[in-house]
Amino acid sequence: MGILALLLLILSVHLSEGHFYHSINILASSNVSNSCVNGTYWIYTYFGECVLTSLQYAAFIIGLFSILFWIFAQLPQLIQNCRTGKADVALSALFLLQWLGGDLTNLIGAFLTGQLPTQIATAIYFVIMDAILLTQYTYYFVKNKKNSSKGYRRLRPATPLYIVILCGGTFLFANNFLSINFHTPKAVNILPGRTLLSTDGYVVDTGSWEDIVGYVIGCISALLYLGSRIPQIVKNFRRKSTDGLSLPMFIMAVMGNLTYGLGILLYSVETIFLLRKLPWLVGSIGTLCFDFTIFIQFIIFGLWRKTKAKSGIEGGDKSSFLQNSGKNHYHSIQ
């Protein structure tokens, strides 16, 4: 309800053309392209999105909420890893690698298609967060393996090496991107979200190699996002546990994907528009069934653990009762 109230407040400010809305436009760049004369200045300036209607404005604000959810999504898992020290036990290496792969391809595509520095900076942030998670995984894998070899035989010895190489390459890649003077972005429509390549102009409008490559990379990124949950689901099933996983991380991932998909659908439901957005819709809304599967695993394995613990306590009490009864019977005979 709080989010809905905030959204309605923003929409009312937009429609009222009051002092606050006027101030926002003054802060934005006055050099707005002639192709977006009637659009919202600050959105076009900082995000490259030409917002003309109230519905498009609502879609954009919902997309901003998607960014906020994704910015904080991985923090609970980072904290959980530090608390438990079992990142390598709880998380699937393939899950983390595919997540990193999706964000890396997203970043490369954002650069190739000339996105704004704000979008590229956000993509870099996601890649860095993925790299930190992988670094934690490697650190606890090595640390726990020194303490005990139990439970790690299934993982190939080369896995930590691959992760270290990927993390090192990721940081070098991000560092080089930060030093680049980005060329002027094209006037394309961009809906914010974890996947930033949701532009209108790919393939159909221009047919340039940058747009084609960007669209193809966007499809690859969407497929990596879509399949990333499967290794984690399999690992949870094999362990019969979700211990060490952060439920808030998956909740925020669901909220991020829901708001992102809703933002696209609110923007337009025209067939050609949805076809151009299809890879990003699949990469966001398509993951929800896997996320809900993980939610079900949290519930089932949580109940199973409680039942097992309860039966263990009852079994222990029954054993103690039998032992005490035997002792009393022995003493009575004497």
Coordinates of C-alpha atoms in Angstrom, one line a residue:
M1 CA 0.0 0.0 0.0
G2 CA 2.9 2.4 0.8
I3 CA 4.4 1.8 -2.7
L4 CA 1.0 2.4 -4.3
A5 CA 0.5 5.6 -2.4
L6 CA 3.9 6.8 -3.4
L7 CA 3.2 6.0 -7.1
L8 CA -0.1 7.9 -6.9
L9 CA 1.7 10.8 -5.3
I10 CA 4.3 10.9 -8.1
L11 CA 1.6 10.7 -10.8
S12 CA -0.4 13.5 -9.2
V13 CA 2.7 15.7 -9.1
H14 CA 3.3 14.9 -12.7
L15 CA -0.2 15.8 -13.7
S16 CA -0.5 19.0 -11.6
E17 CA 2.4 20.8 -13.3
G18 CA 3.1 22.4 -9.9
H19 CA 6.2 24.1 -8.5
F20 CA 8.0 20.8 -7.7
Y21 CA 7.5 19.4 -11.2
H22 CA 8.7 22.6 -12.7
S23 CA 11.8 22.6 -10.5
I24 CA 12.6 19.0 -11.6
N25 CA 12.5 20.1 -15.2
I26 CA 14.8 23.0 -14.5
L27 CA 17.4 20.7 -13.0
A28 CA 17.3 18.5 -16.1
S29 CA 19.2 19.4 -19.2
S30 CA 17.4 22.0 -21.5
N31 CA 19.0 20.5 -24.5
V32 CA 16.3 18.0 -25.2
S33 CA 16.1 16.4 -28.6
N34 CA 13.4 17.6 -31.0
S35 CA 12.2 14.0 -31.1
C36 CA 11.0 14.3 -27.5
V37 CA 9.8 17.9 -27.2
N38 CA 6.7 17.0 -25.2
G39 CA 8.3 14.4 -23.0
T40 CA 9.4 14.6 -19.4
Y41 CA 12.8 16.4 -19.5
W42 CA 14.5 14.9 -16.5
I43 CA 13.6 11.3 -17.5
Y44 CA 14.8 11.9 -21.1
T45 CA 18.0 13.6 -19.9
Y46 CA 19.1 11.0 -17.4
F47 CA 17.6 7.8 -18.8
G48 CA 17.1 8.4 -22.5
E49 CA 13.4 7.5 -22.1
C50 CA 10.8 9.7 -24.0
V51 CA 7.8 9.6 -21.6
L52 CA 4.8 11.3 -23.2
T53 CA 1.7 9.9 -21.3
S54 CA 0.8 9.3 -17.7
L55 CA 0.7 5.6 -18.3
Q56 CA 4.3 5.7 -19.7
Y57 CA 5.3 7.8 -16.7
A58 CA 3.8 5.2 -14.3
A59 CA 5.6 2.4 -16.2
F60 CA 8.9 4.3 -15.8
I61 CA 8.4 4.8 -12.1
I62 CA 7.6 1.2 -11.6
G63 CA 10.8 0.4 -13.6
L64 CA 12.8 2.6 -11.1
F65 CA 11.4 0.5 -8.3
S66 CA 12.7 -2.5 -10.1
I67 CA 16.2 -1.0 -10.1
L68 CA 15.9 -0.4 -6.4
F69 CA 14.9 -4.0 -5.7
W70 CA 17.8 -5.3 -7.7
I71 CA 20.4 -2.9 -6.2
F72 CA 19.7 -4.3 -2.7
A73 CA 18.7 -7.9 -3.8
Q74 CA 22.1 -9.5 -3.2
L75 CA 23.0 -7.7 0.0
P76 CA 21.0 -10.2 2.3
Q77 CA 22.9 -13.1 0.8
L78 CA 26.3 -11.4 1.3
I79 CA 25.4 -10.9 4.9
Q80 CA 24.1 -14.4 5.3
N81 CA 27.3 -15.8 3.9
C82 CA 29.4 -13.9 6.4
R83 CA 27.1 -15.1 9.3
T84 CA 27.1 -18.8 8.4
G85 CA 30.4 -19.2 6.6
K86 CA 28.7 -21.8 4.3
A87 CA 28.3 -20.0 1.0
D88 CA 29.9 -22.9 -0.9
V89 CA 27.4 -25.3 0.8
A90 CA 24.3 -23.3 0.3
L91 CA 24.9 -21.7 -3.2
S92 CA 25.3 -23.4 -6.5
A93 CA 28.4 -22.3 -8.4
L94 CA 26.5 -22.7 -11.7
F95 CA 23.8 -20.4 -10.4
L96 CA 26.3 -17.7 -9.6
L97 CA 28.2 -18.1 -12.8
Q98 CA 25.0 -17.9 -14.9
W99 CA 23.9 -14.8 -13.0
L100 CA 27.3 -13.2 -13.7
G101 CA 27.1 -14.3 -17.3
G102 CA 23.7 -12.6 -17.7
D103 CA 25.0 -9.4 -16.2
L104 CA 28.2 -9.4 -18.2
T105 CA 26.4 -9.9 -21.5
N106 CA 24.0 -7.2 -20.4
L107 CA 26.9 -4.8 -19.8
I108 CA 28.6 -5.6 -23.1
G109 CA 25.3 -5.1 -24.9
A110 CA 24.7 -1.8 -23.1
F111 CA 28.1 -0.5 -24.3
L112 CA 27.7 -1.8 -27.9
T113 CA 24.3 -0.1 -28.2
G114 CA 25.5 3.2 -26.8
Q115 CA 23.4 3.3 -23.6
L116 CA 23.7 6.3 -21.3
P117 CA 26.5 6.2 -18.6
T118 CA 23.8 5.9 -15.9
Q119 CA 22.6 2.6 -17.4
I120 CA 26.2 1.4 -17.9
A121 CA 27.2 2.3 -14.3
T122 CA 24.2 0.3 -13.0
A123 CA 25.2 -2.7 -15.2
I124 CA 28.7 -2.4 -13.8
Y125 CA 27.4 -2.4 -10.3
F126 CA 25.4 -5.6 -10.9
V127 CA 28.6 -7.3 -12.3
I128 CA 30.6 -6.2 -9.3
M129 CA 28.0 -7.6 -6.9
D130 CA 28.1 -10.9 -8.7
A131 CA 31.8 -11.0 -8.5
I132 CA 31.7 -10.3 -4.8
L133 CA 29.3 -13.3 -4.3
L134 CA 31.6 -15.5 -6.3
T135 CA 34.6 -14.3 -4.3
Q136 CA 32.8 -15.2 -1.1
Y137 CA 31.9 -18.7 -2.6
T138 CA 35.6 -19.3 -3.4
Y139 CA 36.9 -18.0 -0.1
Y140 CA 34.6 -20.2 2.0
F141 CA 35.1 -23.2 -0.3
V142 CA 38.9 -23.0 0.3
K143 CA 38.5 -22.3 4.0
N144 CA 36.0 -25.1 4.7
K145 CA 37.9 -27.6 2.6
K146 CA 40.9 -27.1 4.8
N147 CA 38.8 -27.8 7.9
S148 CA 37.0 -30.8 6.5
S149 CA 36.8 -32.5 3.2
K150 CA 33.3 -33.8 3.9
G151 CA 30.6 -32.7 1.5
Y152 CA 33.0 -31.2 -1.1
R153 CA 33.8 -34.3 -3.2
R154 CA 31.1 -33.6 -5.7
L155 CA 32.7 -30.3 -6.7
R156 CA 35.5 -30.4 -9.2
P157 CA 38.8 -29.1 -8.0
A158 CA 39.0 -26.7 -10.9
T159 CA 35.8 -24.9 -10.0
P160 CA 37.4 -22.4 -7.6
L161 CA 40.1 -21.7 -10.1
Y162 CA 37.5 -20.8 -12.8
I163 CA 35.7 -18.6 -10.3
V164 CA 38.9 -16.7 -9.4
I165 CA 39.7 -16.2 -13.0
L166 CA 36.2 -14.9 -13.7
C167 CA 36.2 -12.6 -10.7
G168 CA 39.6 -11.1 -11.7
G169 CA 38.6 -10.6 -15.2
T170 CA 35.3 -9.0 -14.1
F171 CA 37.1 -6.4 -12.0
L172 CA 39.6 -5.6 -14.8
F173 CA 36.7 -5.3 -17.3
A174 CA 34.7 -3.0 -15.0
N175 CA 37.8 -0.9 -14.3
N176 CA 38.5 -0.4 -18.0
F177 CA 34.8 0.6 -18.6
L178 CA 35.0 3.2 -15.9
S179 CA 37.8 5.0 -17.7
I180 CA 36.1 5.1 -21.1
N181 CA 34.6 8.3 -22.5
F182 CA 31.2 7.0 -23.7
H183 CA 30.0 8.3 -27.0
T184 CA 26.7 10.1 -27.2
P185 CA 23.8 7.6 -26.8
K186 CA 21.2 7.1 -29.4
A187 CA 17.7 8.4 -28.8
V188 CA 16.1 5.1 -27.9
N189 CA 13.5 4.1 -25.4
I190 CA 14.9 2.5 -22.3
L191 CA 12.9 0.9 -19.5
P192 CA 15.1 0.6 -16.4
G193 CA 15.6 -2.8 -14.7
R194 CA 18.4 -5.3 -14.1
T195 CA 18.3 -6.0 -17.8
L196 CA 18.9 -2.6 -19.3
L197 CA 18.8 -3.4 -23.0
S198 CA 15.1 -3.0 -23.5
T199 CA 15.2 -0.5 -26.4
D200 CA 12.6 0.0 -29.1
G201 CA 15.0 0.5 -31.9
Y202 CA 16.7 -2.9 -32.2
V203 CA 16.8 -4.7 -35.5
V204 CA 13.5 -3.6 -36.8
D205 CA 14.2 0.1 -37.1
T206 CA 17.9 0.5 -38.0
G207 CA 19.3 -2.9 -38.7
S208 CA 22.8 -1.7 -37.9
W209 CA 25.3 -4.3 -36.6
E210 CA 25.4 -2.6 -33.2
D211 CA 21.6 -3.0 -32.8
I212 CA 21.6 -6.6 -34.1
V213 CA 24.5 -7.6 -31.8
G214 CA 22.9 -5.8 -28.9
Y215 CA 19.6 -7.6 -29.5
V216 CA 21.3 -11.0 -29.8
I217 CA 23.3 -10.4 -26.6
G218 CA 20.1 -9.3 -24.9
C219 CA 18.6 -12.7 -25.9
I220 CA 21.6 -14.6 -24.5
S221 CA 21.5 -12.5 -21.3
A222 CA 17.8 -13.4 -20.9
L223 CA 18.4 -17.1 -21.4
L224 CA 21.2 -17.0 -18.8
Y225 CA 18.9 -15.3 -16.3
L226 CA 16.1 -17.7 -17.1
G227 CA 18.2 -20.8 -16.6
S228 CA 20.2 -19.6 -13.6
R229 CA 17.8 -20.8 -10.9
I230 CA 17.8 -24.4 -12.2
P231 CA 21.2 -25.4 -10.7
Q232 CA 20.2 -23.9 -7.4
I233 CA 16.9 -25.8 -7.4
V234 CA 18.7 -29.0 -8.1
K235 CA 21.3 -28.4 -5.3
N236 CA 18.5 -27.6 -2.8
F237 CA 16.8 -30.8 -3.8
R238 CA 19.9 -32.9 -3.4
R239 CA 20.7 -31.3 0.0
K240 CA 17.1 -31.5 1.1
S241 CA 17.7 -28.1 2.6
T242 CA 17.8 -24.4 1.9
D243 CA 20.0 -23.6 4.9
G244 CA 22.4 -20.8 4.1
L245 CA 20.2 -19.3 1.4
S246 CA 18.8 -15.9 2.0
L247 CA 15.0 -15.8 1.5
P248 CA 15.0 -12.0 1.3
M249 CA 17.3 -12.2 -1.8
F250 CA 14.8 -14.2 -3.7
I251 CA 11.9 -12.1 -2.5
M252 CA 13.6 -9.0 -3.8
A253 CA 14.5 -10.8 -7.1
V254 CA 10.8 -11.6 -7.6
M255 CA 9.8 -8.1 -6.8
G256 CA 12.4 -6.7 -9.2
N257 CA 11.3 -9.0 -12.0
L258 CA 7.6 -8.4 -11.4
T259 CA 7.9 -4.6 -11.4
Y260 CA 10.2 -4.8 -14.5
G261 CA 7.7 -6.9 -16.4
L262 CA 4.8 -4.8 -15.2
G263 CA 6.6 -1.7 -16.4
I264 CA 7.0 -3.1 -19.9
L265 CA 3.3 -4.2 -20.1
L266 CA 2.1 -0.8 -18.8
Y267 CA 4.2 1.0 -21.3
S268 CA 2.5 -0.6 -24.3
V269 CA 0.7 -3.8 -25.2
E270 CA 1.1 -3.4 -29.0
T271 CA 2.2 -6.7 -30.7
I272 CA 5.3 -5.2 -32.3
F273 CA 6.4 -3.6 -29.1
L274 CA 6.0 -6.8 -27.1
L275 CA 7.9 -8.8 -29.7
R276 CA 10.8 -6.4 -29.5
K277 CA 10.7 -6.7 -25.7
L278 CA 10.2 -10.4 -25.7
P279 CA 13.8 -11.4 -24.6
W280 CA 13.6 -9.1 -21.6
L281 CA 10.0 -10.2 -20.7
V282 CA 11.2 -13.9 -20.8
G283 CA 14.3 -13.0 -18.8
S284 CA 12.3 -11.3 -16.1
I285 CA 8.8 -12.8 -15.8
G286 CA 10.0 -16.2 -17.1
T287 CA 12.2 -16.6 -14.0
L288 CA 9.2 -16.3 -11.6
C289 CA 8.2 -19.9 -11.9
F290 CA 11.7 -21.0 -10.8
D291 CA 11.7 -18.4 -8.0
F292 CA 8.4 -19.7 -6.7
T293 CA 9.8 -23.3 -6.9
I294 CA 12.6 -22.1 -4.5
F295 CA 10.0 -20.6 -2.2
I296 CA 8.2 -23.9 -2.1
Q297 CA 11.5 -25.6 -1.3
F298 CA 12.0 -23.1 1.6
I299 CA 8.6 -24.1 3.0
I300 CA 8.9 -27.9 2.4
F301 CA 12.4 -28.3 3.7
G302 CA 11.8 -25.9 6.6
L303 CA 8.8 -28.0 7.7
W304 CA 10.7 -31.2 7.1
R305 CA 13.6 -29.9 9.3
K306 CA 11.2 -28.9 12.1
T307 CA 9.4 -32.3 11.9
K308 CA 12.7 -34.1 12.0
A309 CA 13.9 -32.1 14.9
K310 CA 10.7 -32.7 16.8
S311 CA 10.7 -36.4 16.2
G312 CA 14.3 -36.5 17.3
I313 CA 13.4 -34.8 20.6
E314 CA 10.5 -37.2 21.1
G315 CA 12.6 -40.1 20.3
G316 CA 15.2 -38.9 22.8
D317 CA 12.6 -38.5 25.5
K318 CA 11.2 -42.0 24.8
S319 CA 14.7 -43.5 25.0
S320 CA 15.4 -41.7 28.3
F321 CA 12.1 -42.9 29.7
L322 CA 12.8 -46.5 28.7
Q323 CA 16.3 -46.3 30.3
N324 CA 14.9 -44.9 33.5
S325 CA 12.2 -47.5 33.6
G326 CA 14.8 -50.2 33.2
K327 CA 16.9 -48.8 36.0
N328 CA 13.9 -48.5 38.4
H329 CA 12.9 -52.1 37.6
Y330 CA 16.4 -53.4 38.3
H331 CA 16.5 -51.6 41.6
S332 CA 13.1 -52.9 42.6
I333 CA 14.3 -56.5 42.0
Q334 CA 17.3 -55.9 44.2

